[in-house]
Amino acid sequence: MAKTEALDVTAETAAGRLAALRAELAQCGVDGFLVPRGDEHQGEYVPPSAERLAWLTGFKGSAGMACVLSGAAAIFVDGRYTLQVRQEVEERLFTPRHVTEEPLSEWLKENLRPGQRLAYDPWLHTEDQVRRLEKTLDGLGASLVALEENPLDAVWRDRPAPPKAEIQLHDLALAGRSSADKREELGGELDKAGVAAAVLTLPDSIAWLLNVRGGDVTHSPLPLSFALLYADGGVEWFVDPDKLTPQVVQQLGNAVSIEAPERLGDSLSRLGKAGHKVLADPATAARWIFERLRAAGAEVLPGADPCLLPKACKNAAELEGMRRAHRRDGAAVSRFLHWLSVEAEARAAGDSDGGPVSEMEAAKRLEAFRAETGELRDLSFDTIAGSGPNGAIVHYRVSEESDRALGQGELFLCDSGGQYPDGTTDITRTLAIGAPSEEMRRRFTLVLKGHIALARARFPKGTSGSQLDSLARYALWQEGLDYDHGTGHGVGSYLNVHEGPQRISKLPNSVALKPGMIVSNEPGYYKTGAYGIRIENLVAVTESPRGEGEEREMLAFETLTLAPIDRRLVLRDLLSAEEAAWLDSYHARVRAEIAPQLEGAARSWLEAATAPLAE
Amino acid sequence: MAKTEALDVTAETAAGRLAALRAELAQCGVDGFLVPRGDEHQGEYVPPSAERLAWLTGFKGSAGMACVLSGAAAIFVDGRYTLQVRQEVEERLFTPRHVTEEPLSEWLKENLRPGQRLAYDPWLHTEDQVRRLEKTLDGLGASLVALEENPLDAVWRDRPAPPKAEIQLHDLALAGRSSADKREELGGELDKAGVAAAVLTLPDSIAWLLNVRGGDVTHSPLPLSFALLYADGGVEWFVDPDKLTPQVVQQLGNAVSIEAPERLGDSLSRLGKAGHKVLADPATAARWIFERLRAAGAEVLPGADPCLLPKACKNAAELEGMRRAHRRDGAAVSRFLHWLSVEAEARAAGDSDGGPVSEMEAAKRLEAFRAETGELRDLSFDTIAGSGPNGAIVHYRVSEESDRALGQGELFLCDSGGQYPDGTTDITRTLAIGAPSEEMRRRFTLVLKGHIALARARFPKGTSGSQLDSLARYALWQEGLDYDHGTGHGVGSYLNVHEGPQRISKLPNSVALKPGMIVSNEPGYYKTGAYGIRIENLVAVTESPRGEGEEREMLAFETLTLAPIDRRLVLRDLLSAEEAAWLDSYHARVRAEIAPQLEGAARSWLEAATAPLAE
């Protein structure tokens, strides 16, 4: 604080906000406070009313945490954000730290004295997170203190109101299963396990269970709320009544009682006083919930949110919806790819009016093609449109400052998706603008070999995504290359574009892939400062019929995504006969499904783009 | 016990032994007792003096446990032994149970009453095992009781004396590193971690650390003993002095003090009384050790045996020894394969005197060829020699009763290995006797494709064996086939043929493969009642030099095993160009290394057997 004289500490500046928070912390009698990016629901997106980290520090990334002490403050971000944090945050106020290489525990060791009290808001940290923090603080001889009222909220004067987006019913025809049916089954499982109720804090679990959708956050059609699922299949839904229409309330019926969000604590206390066993997920539910249950005398059973697995295993109607959404989305993406092949090539070569196509222009065009379907509710995430070196930044988001032309002889990586009522899409295509180099083609083909190995894979029931990950990397590995991200994430059905519990990753994960699960298949390769390659389709896990002489019950992947893969980037000689046959057969499917939706030049372009590889 | 009137309960019968044990249990005031197969060292092989399970029940398998209550007794075995246990054990005395499908916990629920006391010998169960047992007993309202004296030993009248095989020094030229150097390094690591001493209970860890070998059990050149490694690099070695020669004692020097095995407890108590931190491995060290340390006031740090990882990473001298042992062993195996190709073919076809070659004859011949090298110290395990349907029994051991002819048109699976002073070998070859069927050839080729995928793999530093497992299964999976065992186990250097901590397996294992680790590469396929296929080579993890344009530090496998793979079983058209090139190049290496060691017909046979595949 010695250097703050020169700072403008009015409420409108970051310095002023930090000073106000510090004053409030002193009032509360604590020595520091943690400000995470997440909210009470631990989702990927948070509403403006919960953007505490951005308000305090200016940092707008999707993950991070600040720690404010009286004489020092730091912000901890992962490898995606080490550059961005320096652009957005005043370093004289918050020291930027890499969350794993320079972790909070190390920083606290240097800055927190034994006996001091570090505070946190128990609504904003999960039970697991708090347990880890407690260990850290124990090791330092300091204490971790939960505050009933968030001191940042007390000084956040212009804090936006919580979102109140109207909640819609998710059609039974799309959900494939009534809420009553889902509640009865999951309730029955709780009953069998002697559990009175399960606490649900994940908005996508509640949306799935009640067959509702909302709009409280961007990109995911979620209403923010809490719920208690009882062993008899009844639900107490703690949701702002302003978001509800009579139609929704009526459809939910008597077994779902609507309660104000602030009543959740009372219900937890009631369960506790009755000595009931209550299930809560320590990986996702707030510490506050565990504390309240324990204080009231409940037997808390730590366990996975019971909606996670059934939500991940899409039923026939949801799969049919995903296929329909992908046919629609594939046509929009194909129109975009055609536009790009004409505009970007011509303008990069100077053969057309206007400068070259820019990343932002491309992203807007793609969104417009999706919007033209008339079914788009939202993008499923901010489009990643990276040309040349920007393509090598795995989590690149285009901005006015970073916007870059699609130059001749470069690669353009475009990762995008749409939220449609019948399904969520997520597709990455990497395109050559002008003539690609041999190295680009070779590495693209290695990535493609990995993609195909996974797409063609059959595997026994019980196999986890971790077991399959290396299939997508083997070809790259053989040439001393790799990529530093997972190979596949789960995808919701008009829900979150990233959902668990399954994933395809180097990280150990023992969740078996089950029929109906959707995962992405997205190996990549990134040459820093030069270009990025990623080929991403969504696939559904399916039963694979047993052929003659076959002995095991096998599963396989059905590829859902339908859009051409840039054949100009494929070195045919690097593909085996089976791999080339897979690509030709995939392209034949794309042609059959998408061409009838296109007209004129776009259709002709698609037909050429999906022709078999030349021998 | 109602039906025991008809039993002969003299000491010479199983019924008599069981009755004597039950009488002893009553004397001890307990209601039951656990009799595991393992001894104090938890090794794969136990000396006759520790064959308690076999003495009591007659069961001679390598894993299992009996539970004896006053009115009931059962024996728990895994899937390998469900048939054998019924042949060896009197079912009216011990109910055979499948250890995972009909676990001990279920059986105890039916047979142990709340409040009863189940006893165990704390020397024969690890800390982890006892913790699991405690949970089980807790759940039943019964108690688990450690007995100071083993009640079975009290009634085992003709119990063999403990082994006293002479201990030899393991040449520094073969070990590659002095014991003092190893002790100093590991001691230094303990010191850094604030640990006063580590308890070593695994005979192979102690043999590695002290550069000694012994002969207390079959197939593994191990002296049975305990040791304490101190932070200053000193060792207290608790070993029967009768096994030691003055030469060994002198070579070990002053930093290794020889103590009688029964003095271990005193040293643990001394460490505890001084309030020291002591490392012990809960996965391998006996409960007794943990109890003694805790009782004496030690701070027990549970952690992996510190020798495991450095022992697994062979140094240059050990790798050179392994290569030498494999050249020698490869010549012996090649002589055997030549003999088999002449004898088995001719005698199966009736073209020669005598009946067809039998499994036992083949196994004996193979051992004789290995013995002729003059360097063989032992087989590294009982040879698995399975013809026809016996080949489909994964853990088959030939016996007089099961011995079977190598018939025309059948496959013969032979899995064997030798213990040489410079290395341990383990090789499986599957041979066609006469003309194999197309199905046999196709499935052999699928197994071979998996073997080659692993043998050719390059992978980034940090990769675990679990991540590579599916590479060996992919080709089989594509045709609805699989195998129910791991793909690779670690192998010691003139030590255990099965050693950790690394493995290649479906089971999650986060141990990264490191240069110098030896693992087997042994995919297989088993058609019950018909035939078995396995192709096993040992491979060493090596650094893979970075080629031009390559970006990552990669590892690869160097194949150590040198013997022909039966080309008559390979369908060339199923192999890719790279796979065929791998096989041809492997065979060229086998020819170059092995042919000069052979003469006459055997050499000509090898040259033909290692010729390139026909196009």
Short mmCIF file of N, CA and C in Angstrom, two decimals, chain A residues 395-458:
data_model
loop_
_atom_site.label_atom_id
_atom_site.label_comp_id
_atom_site.label_asym_id
_atom_site.label_seq_id
_atom_site.Cartn_x
_atom_site.Cartn_y
_atom_site.Cartn_z
N HIS A 395 -6.92 -21.42 -27.11
CA HIS A 395 -8.19 -20.86 -26.64
C HIS A 395 -8.38 -19.43 -27.12
N TYR A 396 -7.90 -19.18 -28.34
CA TYR A 396 -7.98 -17.84 -28.92
C TYR A 396 -9.43 -17.37 -29.05
N ARG A 397 -9.67 -16.12 -28.65
CA ARG A 397 -10.95 -15.47 -28.94
C ARG A 397 -10.62 -14.21 -29.71
N VAL A 398 -11.23 -14.02 -30.87
CA VAL A 398 -10.91 -12.85 -31.68
C VAL A 398 -11.43 -11.59 -30.99
N SER A 399 -10.68 -10.50 -31.09
CA SER A 399 -11.11 -9.20 -30.57
C SER A 399 -10.67 -8.15 -31.58
N GLU A 400 -11.15 -6.93 -31.40
CA GLU A 400 -10.78 -5.85 -32.33
C GLU A 400 -9.25 -5.75 -32.42
N GLU A 401 -8.59 -5.90 -31.26
CA GLU A 401 -7.14 -5.71 -31.23
C GLU A 401 -6.40 -6.85 -31.94
N SER A 402 -6.90 -8.07 -31.74
CA SER A 402 -6.15 -9.22 -32.25
C SER A 402 -6.58 -9.59 -33.67
N ASP A 403 -7.64 -8.97 -34.16
CA ASP A 403 -8.21 -9.36 -35.46
C ASP A 403 -7.12 -9.37 -36.53
N ARG A 404 -7.19 -10.37 -37.39
CA ARG A 404 -6.09 -10.61 -38.32
C ARG A 404 -6.66 -11.07 -39.66
N ALA A 405 -6.01 -10.68 -40.72
CA ALA A 405 -6.47 -11.07 -42.05
C ALA A 405 -6.17 -12.54 -42.32
N LEU A 406 -7.02 -13.17 -43.14
CA LEU A 406 -6.79 -14.54 -43.59
C LEU A 406 -5.87 -14.45 -44.80
N GLY A 407 -4.57 -14.62 -44.55
CA GLY A 407 -3.59 -14.36 -45.60
C GLY A 407 -3.33 -15.56 -46.50
N GLN A 408 -2.83 -15.24 -47.67
CA GLN A 408 -2.49 -16.24 -48.68
C GLN A 408 -1.44 -17.21 -48.13
N GLY A 409 -1.64 -18.49 -48.37
CA GLY A 409 -0.66 -19.48 -47.93
C GLY A 409 -0.75 -19.79 -46.45
N GLU A 410 -1.82 -19.33 -45.80
CA GLU A 410 -1.97 -19.57 -44.36
C GLU A 410 -3.07 -20.60 -44.10
N LEU A 411 -3.08 -21.07 -42.87
CA LEU A 411 -4.18 -21.91 -42.42
C LEU A 411 -5.13 -21.05 -41.60
N PHE A 412 -6.40 -21.40 -41.67
CA PHE A 412 -7.42 -20.70 -40.87
C PHE A 412 -8.16 -21.76 -40.06
N LEU A 413 -8.09 -21.64 -38.73
CA LEU A 413 -8.73 -22.61 -37.84
C LEU A 413 -10.02 -21.98 -37.31
N CYS A 414 -11.13 -22.66 -37.48
CA CYS A 414 -12.41 -22.11 -37.06
C CYS A 414 -13.18 -23.13 -36.23
N ASP A 415 -13.35 -22.83 -34.95
CA ASP A 415 -14.02 -23.72 -33.99
C ASP A 415 -15.28 -23.00 -33.52
N SER A 416 -16.42 -23.59 -33.75
CA SER A 416 -17.68 -22.87 -33.51
C SER A 416 -18.80 -23.86 -33.23
N GLY A 417 -19.93 -23.34 -32.80
CA GLY A 417 -21.07 -24.22 -32.56
C GLY A 417 -22.33 -23.43 -32.33
N GLY A 418 -23.45 -24.13 -32.47
CA GLY A 418 -24.74 -23.48 -32.28
C GLY A 418 -25.59 -24.21 -31.26
N GLN A 419 -26.41 -23.43 -30.58
CA GLN A 419 -27.43 -24.00 -29.68
C GLN A 419 -28.76 -23.98 -30.43
N TYR A 420 -29.28 -25.14 -30.72
CA TYR A 420 -30.59 -25.28 -31.35
C TYR A 420 -31.50 -26.01 -30.35
N PRO A 421 -32.81 -25.81 -30.45
CA PRO A 421 -33.70 -26.49 -29.49
C PRO A 421 -33.54 -28.01 -29.51
N ASP A 422 -33.14 -28.55 -30.65
CA ASP A 422 -33.02 -30.01 -30.72
C ASP A 422 -31.60 -30.51 -30.50
N GLY A 423 -30.65 -29.59 -30.34
CA GLY A 423 -29.30 -30.09 -30.10
C GLY A 423 -28.25 -29.01 -30.09
N THR A 424 -27.08 -29.37 -29.59
CA THR A 424 -25.95 -28.47 -29.44
C THR A 424 -24.85 -28.96 -30.38
N THR A 425 -24.25 -28.05 -31.14
CA THR A 425 -23.19 -28.47 -32.05
C THR A 425 -21.86 -27.83 -31.67
N ASP A 426 -20.78 -28.42 -32.17
CA ASP A 426 -19.42 -27.96 -31.88
C ASP A 426 -18.53 -28.58 -32.95
N ILE A 427 -18.02 -27.75 -33.83
CA ILE A 427 -17.26 -28.25 -34.98
C ILE A 427 -16.02 -27.39 -35.20
N THR A 428 -14.91 -28.04 -35.52
CA THR A 428 -13.72 -27.28 -35.93
C THR A 428 -13.30 -27.75 -37.31
N ARG A 429 -13.09 -26.78 -38.20
CA ARG A 429 -12.49 -27.07 -39.49
C ARG A 429 -11.26 -26.19 -39.66
N THR A 430 -10.24 -26.75 -40.29
CA THR A 430 -9.02 -26.01 -40.59
C THR A 430 -8.92 -25.92 -42.10
N LEU A 431 -8.80 -24.70 -42.61
CA LEU A 431 -8.85 -24.48 -44.06
C LEU A 431 -7.55 -23.90 -44.56
N ALA A 432 -7.20 -24.31 -45.75
CA ALA A 432 -6.06 -23.68 -46.42
C ALA A 432 -6.56 -22.45 -47.17
N ILE A 433 -5.87 -21.33 -46.97
CA ILE A 433 -6.14 -20.14 -47.78
C ILE A 433 -4.99 -20.06 -48.78
N GLY A 434 -5.29 -20.24 -50.06
CA GLY A 434 -4.21 -20.35 -51.05
C GLY A 434 -3.51 -21.69 -50.90
N ALA A 435 -2.26 -21.74 -51.33
CA ALA A 435 -1.56 -23.03 -51.37
C ALA A 435 -0.87 -23.31 -50.05
N PRO A 436 -1.21 -24.42 -49.39
CA PRO A 436 -0.54 -24.75 -48.12
C PRO A 436 0.84 -25.35 -48.38
N SER A 437 1.70 -25.26 -47.36
CA SER A 437 3.04 -25.87 -47.49
C SER A 437 2.94 -27.37 -47.30
N GLU A 438 3.99 -28.07 -47.71
CA GLU A 438 4.04 -29.52 -47.51
C GLU A 438 3.97 -29.87 -46.03
N GLU A 439 4.66 -29.07 -45.21
CA GLU A 439 4.63 -29.33 -43.77
C GLU A 439 3.20 -29.22 -43.22
N MET A 440 2.49 -28.17 -43.64
CA MET A 440 1.10 -28.02 -43.19
C MET A 440 0.28 -29.24 -43.59
N ARG A 441 0.45 -29.69 -44.81
CA ARG A 441 -0.34 -30.83 -45.30
C ARG A 441 0.01 -32.10 -44.54
N ARG A 442 1.32 -32.29 -44.32
CA ARG A 442 1.75 -33.50 -43.61
C ARG A 442 1.16 -33.52 -42.20
N ARG A 443 1.25 -32.39 -41.51
CA ARG A 443 0.78 -32.36 -40.12
C ARG A 443 -0.74 -32.40 -40.04
N PHE A 444 -1.38 -31.78 -41.01
CA PHE A 444 -2.84 -31.90 -41.07
C PHE A 444 -3.23 -33.38 -41.24
N THR A 445 -2.49 -34.07 -42.10
CA THR A 445 -2.82 -35.48 -42.36
C THR A 445 -2.57 -36.34 -41.12
N LEU A 446 -1.54 -36.01 -40.35
CA LEU A 446 -1.30 -36.76 -39.11
C LEU A 446 -2.46 -36.54 -38.12
N VAL A 447 -2.92 -35.30 -38.03
CA VAL A 447 -4.06 -35.03 -37.15
C VAL A 447 -5.28 -35.79 -37.66
N LEU A 448 -5.46 -35.79 -38.98
CA LEU A 448 -6.60 -36.50 -39.57
C LEU A 448 -6.52 -38.01 -39.28
N LYS A 449 -5.31 -38.57 -39.34
CA LYS A 449 -5.17 -40.01 -39.02
C LYS A 449 -5.64 -40.29 -37.60
N GLY A 450 -5.29 -39.40 -36.68
CA GLY A 450 -5.74 -39.56 -35.30
C GLY A 450 -7.26 -39.46 -35.20
N HIS A 451 -7.81 -38.48 -35.90
CA HIS A 451 -9.26 -38.30 -35.90
C HIS A 451 -9.94 -39.57 -36.43
N ILE A 452 -9.42 -40.09 -37.51
CA ILE A 452 -10.03 -41.28 -38.13
C ILE A 452 -9.88 -42.50 -37.23
N ALA A 453 -8.70 -42.66 -36.60
CA ALA A 453 -8.50 -43.82 -35.71
C ALA A 453 -9.58 -43.85 -34.63
N LEU A 454 -9.90 -42.68 -34.10
CA LEU A 454 -10.93 -42.61 -33.06
C LEU A 454 -12.32 -42.81 -33.68
N ALA A 455 -12.56 -42.16 -34.81
CA ALA A 455 -13.89 -42.25 -35.44
C ALA A 455 -14.21 -43.70 -35.82
N ARG A 456 -13.21 -44.46 -36.23
CA ARG A 456 -13.42 -45.85 -36.66
C ARG A 456 -13.38 -46.84 -35.51
N ALA A 457 -12.95 -46.40 -34.33
CA ALA A 457 -12.68 -47.33 -33.25
C ALA A 457 -13.93 -48.11 -32.83
N ARG A 458 -13.76 -49.39 -32.61
CA ARG A 458 -14.72 -50.17 -31.85
C ARG A 458 -14.01 -50.51 -30.54
#
